[in-house]
mmCIF file of C-alpha atoms in Angstrom:
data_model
loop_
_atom_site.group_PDB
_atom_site.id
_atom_site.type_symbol
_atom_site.label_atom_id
_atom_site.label_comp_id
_atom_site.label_asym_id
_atom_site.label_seq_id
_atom_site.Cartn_x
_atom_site.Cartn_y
_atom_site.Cartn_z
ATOM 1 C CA UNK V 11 106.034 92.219 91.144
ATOM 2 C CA UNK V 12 106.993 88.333 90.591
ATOM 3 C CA UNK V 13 106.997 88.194 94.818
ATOM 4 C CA UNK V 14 103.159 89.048 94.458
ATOM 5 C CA UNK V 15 102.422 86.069 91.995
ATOM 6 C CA UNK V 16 101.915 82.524 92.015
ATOM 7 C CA UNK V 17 103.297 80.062 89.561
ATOM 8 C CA UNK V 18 101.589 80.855 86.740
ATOM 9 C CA UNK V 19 102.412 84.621 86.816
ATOM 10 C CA UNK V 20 98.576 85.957 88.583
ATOM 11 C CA UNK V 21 99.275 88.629 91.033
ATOM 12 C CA UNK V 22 97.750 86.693 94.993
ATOM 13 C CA UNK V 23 94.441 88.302 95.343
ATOM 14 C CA UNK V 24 95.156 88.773 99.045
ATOM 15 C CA UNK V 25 97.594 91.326 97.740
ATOM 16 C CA UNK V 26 94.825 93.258 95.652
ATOM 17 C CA UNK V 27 92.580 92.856 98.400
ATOM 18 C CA UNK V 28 94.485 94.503 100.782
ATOM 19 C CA UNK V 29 95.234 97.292 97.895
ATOM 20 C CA UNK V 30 91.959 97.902 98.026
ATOM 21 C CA UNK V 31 91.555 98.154 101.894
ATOM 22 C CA UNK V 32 94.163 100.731 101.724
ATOM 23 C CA UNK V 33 91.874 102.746 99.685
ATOM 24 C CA UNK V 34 88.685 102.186 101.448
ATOM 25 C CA UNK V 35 90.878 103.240 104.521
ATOM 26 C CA UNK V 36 91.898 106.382 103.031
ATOM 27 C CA UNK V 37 88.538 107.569 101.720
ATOM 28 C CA UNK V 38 86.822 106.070 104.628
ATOM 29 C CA UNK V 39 88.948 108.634 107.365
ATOM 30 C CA UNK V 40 88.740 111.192 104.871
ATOM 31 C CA UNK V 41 84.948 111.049 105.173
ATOM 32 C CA UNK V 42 85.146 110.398 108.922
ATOM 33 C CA UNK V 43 88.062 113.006 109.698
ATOM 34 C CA UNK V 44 90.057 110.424 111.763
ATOM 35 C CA UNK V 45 91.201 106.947 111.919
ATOM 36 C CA UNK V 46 88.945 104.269 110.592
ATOM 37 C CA UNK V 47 89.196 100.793 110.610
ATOM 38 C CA UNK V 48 88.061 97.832 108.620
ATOM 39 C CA UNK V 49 84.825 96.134 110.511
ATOM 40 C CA UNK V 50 83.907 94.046 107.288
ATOM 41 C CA UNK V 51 84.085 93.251 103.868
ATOM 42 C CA UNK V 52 80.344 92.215 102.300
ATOM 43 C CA UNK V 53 81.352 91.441 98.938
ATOM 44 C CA UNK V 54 84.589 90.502 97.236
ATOM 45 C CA UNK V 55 84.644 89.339 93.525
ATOM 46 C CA UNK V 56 87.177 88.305 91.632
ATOM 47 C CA UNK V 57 86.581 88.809 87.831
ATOM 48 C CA UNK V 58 89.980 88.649 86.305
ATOM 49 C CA UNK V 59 93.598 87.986 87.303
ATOM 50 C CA UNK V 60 96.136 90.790 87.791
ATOM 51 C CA UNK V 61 99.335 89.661 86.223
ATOM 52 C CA UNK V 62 102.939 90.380 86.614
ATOM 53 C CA UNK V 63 103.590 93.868 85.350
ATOM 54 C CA UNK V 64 100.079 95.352 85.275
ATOM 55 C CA UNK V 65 99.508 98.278 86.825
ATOM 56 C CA UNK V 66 96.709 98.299 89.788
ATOM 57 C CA UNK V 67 94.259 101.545 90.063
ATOM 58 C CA UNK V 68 92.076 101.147 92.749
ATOM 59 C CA UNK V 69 88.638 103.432 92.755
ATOM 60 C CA UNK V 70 86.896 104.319 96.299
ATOM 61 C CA UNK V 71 83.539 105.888 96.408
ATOM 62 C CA UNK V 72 81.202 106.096 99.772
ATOM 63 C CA UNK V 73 77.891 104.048 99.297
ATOM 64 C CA UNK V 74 76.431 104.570 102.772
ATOM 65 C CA UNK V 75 77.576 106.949 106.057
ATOM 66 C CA UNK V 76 75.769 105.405 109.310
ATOM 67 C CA UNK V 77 76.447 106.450 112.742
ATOM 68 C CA UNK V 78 79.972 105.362 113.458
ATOM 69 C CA UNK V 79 80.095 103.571 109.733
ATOM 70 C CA UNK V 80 81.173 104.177 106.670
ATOM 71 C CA UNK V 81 80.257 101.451 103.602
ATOM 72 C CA UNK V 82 82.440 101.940 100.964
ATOM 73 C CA UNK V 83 82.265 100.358 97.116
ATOM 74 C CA UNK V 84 85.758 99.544 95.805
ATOM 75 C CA UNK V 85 86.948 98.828 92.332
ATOM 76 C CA UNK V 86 90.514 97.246 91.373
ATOM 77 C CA UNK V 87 91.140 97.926 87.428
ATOM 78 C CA UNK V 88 94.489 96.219 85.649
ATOM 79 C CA UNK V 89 95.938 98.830 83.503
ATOM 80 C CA UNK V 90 97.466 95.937 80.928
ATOM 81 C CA UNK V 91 101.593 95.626 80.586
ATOM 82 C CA UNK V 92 102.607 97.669 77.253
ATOM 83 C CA UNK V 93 98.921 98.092 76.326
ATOM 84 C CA UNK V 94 96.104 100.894 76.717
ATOM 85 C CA UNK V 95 93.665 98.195 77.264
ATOM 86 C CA UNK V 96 91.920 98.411 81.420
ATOM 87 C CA UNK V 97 90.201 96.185 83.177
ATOM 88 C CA UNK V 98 87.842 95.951 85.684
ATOM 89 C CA UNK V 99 89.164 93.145 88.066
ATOM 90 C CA UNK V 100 88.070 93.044 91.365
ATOM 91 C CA UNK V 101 85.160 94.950 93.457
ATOM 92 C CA UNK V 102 83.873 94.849 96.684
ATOM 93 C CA UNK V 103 82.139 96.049 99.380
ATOM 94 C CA UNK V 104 84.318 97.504 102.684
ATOM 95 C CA UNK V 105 82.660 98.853 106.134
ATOM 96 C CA UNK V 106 84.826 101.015 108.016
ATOM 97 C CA UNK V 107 84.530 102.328 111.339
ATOM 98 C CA UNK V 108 85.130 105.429 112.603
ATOM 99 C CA UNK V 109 87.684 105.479 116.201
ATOM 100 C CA UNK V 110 88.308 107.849 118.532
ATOM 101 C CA UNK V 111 91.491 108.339 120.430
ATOM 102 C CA UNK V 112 91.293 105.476 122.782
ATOM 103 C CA UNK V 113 90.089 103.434 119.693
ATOM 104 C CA UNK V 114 86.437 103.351 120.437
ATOM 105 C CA UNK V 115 83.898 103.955 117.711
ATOM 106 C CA UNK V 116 82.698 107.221 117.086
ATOM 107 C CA UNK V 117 80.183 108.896 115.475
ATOM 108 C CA UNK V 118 81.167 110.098 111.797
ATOM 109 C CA UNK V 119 79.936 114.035 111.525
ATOM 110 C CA UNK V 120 77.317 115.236 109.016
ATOM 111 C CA UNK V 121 79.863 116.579 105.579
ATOM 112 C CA UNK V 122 80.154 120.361 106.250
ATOM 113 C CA UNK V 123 78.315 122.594 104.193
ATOM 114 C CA UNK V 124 80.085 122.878 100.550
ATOM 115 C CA UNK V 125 78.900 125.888 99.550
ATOM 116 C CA UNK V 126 80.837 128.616 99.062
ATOM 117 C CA UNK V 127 80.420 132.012 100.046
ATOM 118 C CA UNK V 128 80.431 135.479 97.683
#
């Protein structure tokens, strides 16, 4: 939206960046089964501006599970205004940590068993 953009119409990249924490915060307590919060960011490149009436999808996918971590690899692609054309835009890397109730970290539990039964 115009309120996201500078002057020359280029969506703030603090606003895709935190887009994209969002994401890595969703898959991130997904994967942990709790709250998670964001310890770091390793990487953040931006390849190409997000303008004014492009559509942001944002991609999450889990890299690395440590003890109480979970490094995440996010993508931000433009879906163009009034065109099928996508772009990749901005990636990074996010490392989220697992919290328990009092907000301590916690170790993230081995994925269950997918299998199913017959």
């Amino acid at each position: 939206m115009p309120a996201d953009s500078n002057a020359a119409g280029d969506i703030f990249g603090g606003w895709v960046m935190s887009q994209m924490d969002l994401a890595a915060g969703v898959r991130g307590a997904e994967r942990a089964g709790g709250r998670v919060v964001t310890a770091a960011v390793h990487t953040l490149v931006f390849r190409k501006p997000v303008k004014i009436g492009d559509t942001l999808i944002v991609h999450a996918q889990i890299e690395k599970v440590g003890r109480t971590s979970i490094t995440i690899h996010v993508e931000a692609w433009a879906a163009r205004y009034l065109s099928r054309e996508r772009e990749l835009v901005t990636e990074g890397t996010f490392v989220m940590v697992a919290l328990d109730g009092e907000g301590r970290p916690k170790p993230v539990l081995p994925e269950p068993d997918r299998t199913e039964q017959v």
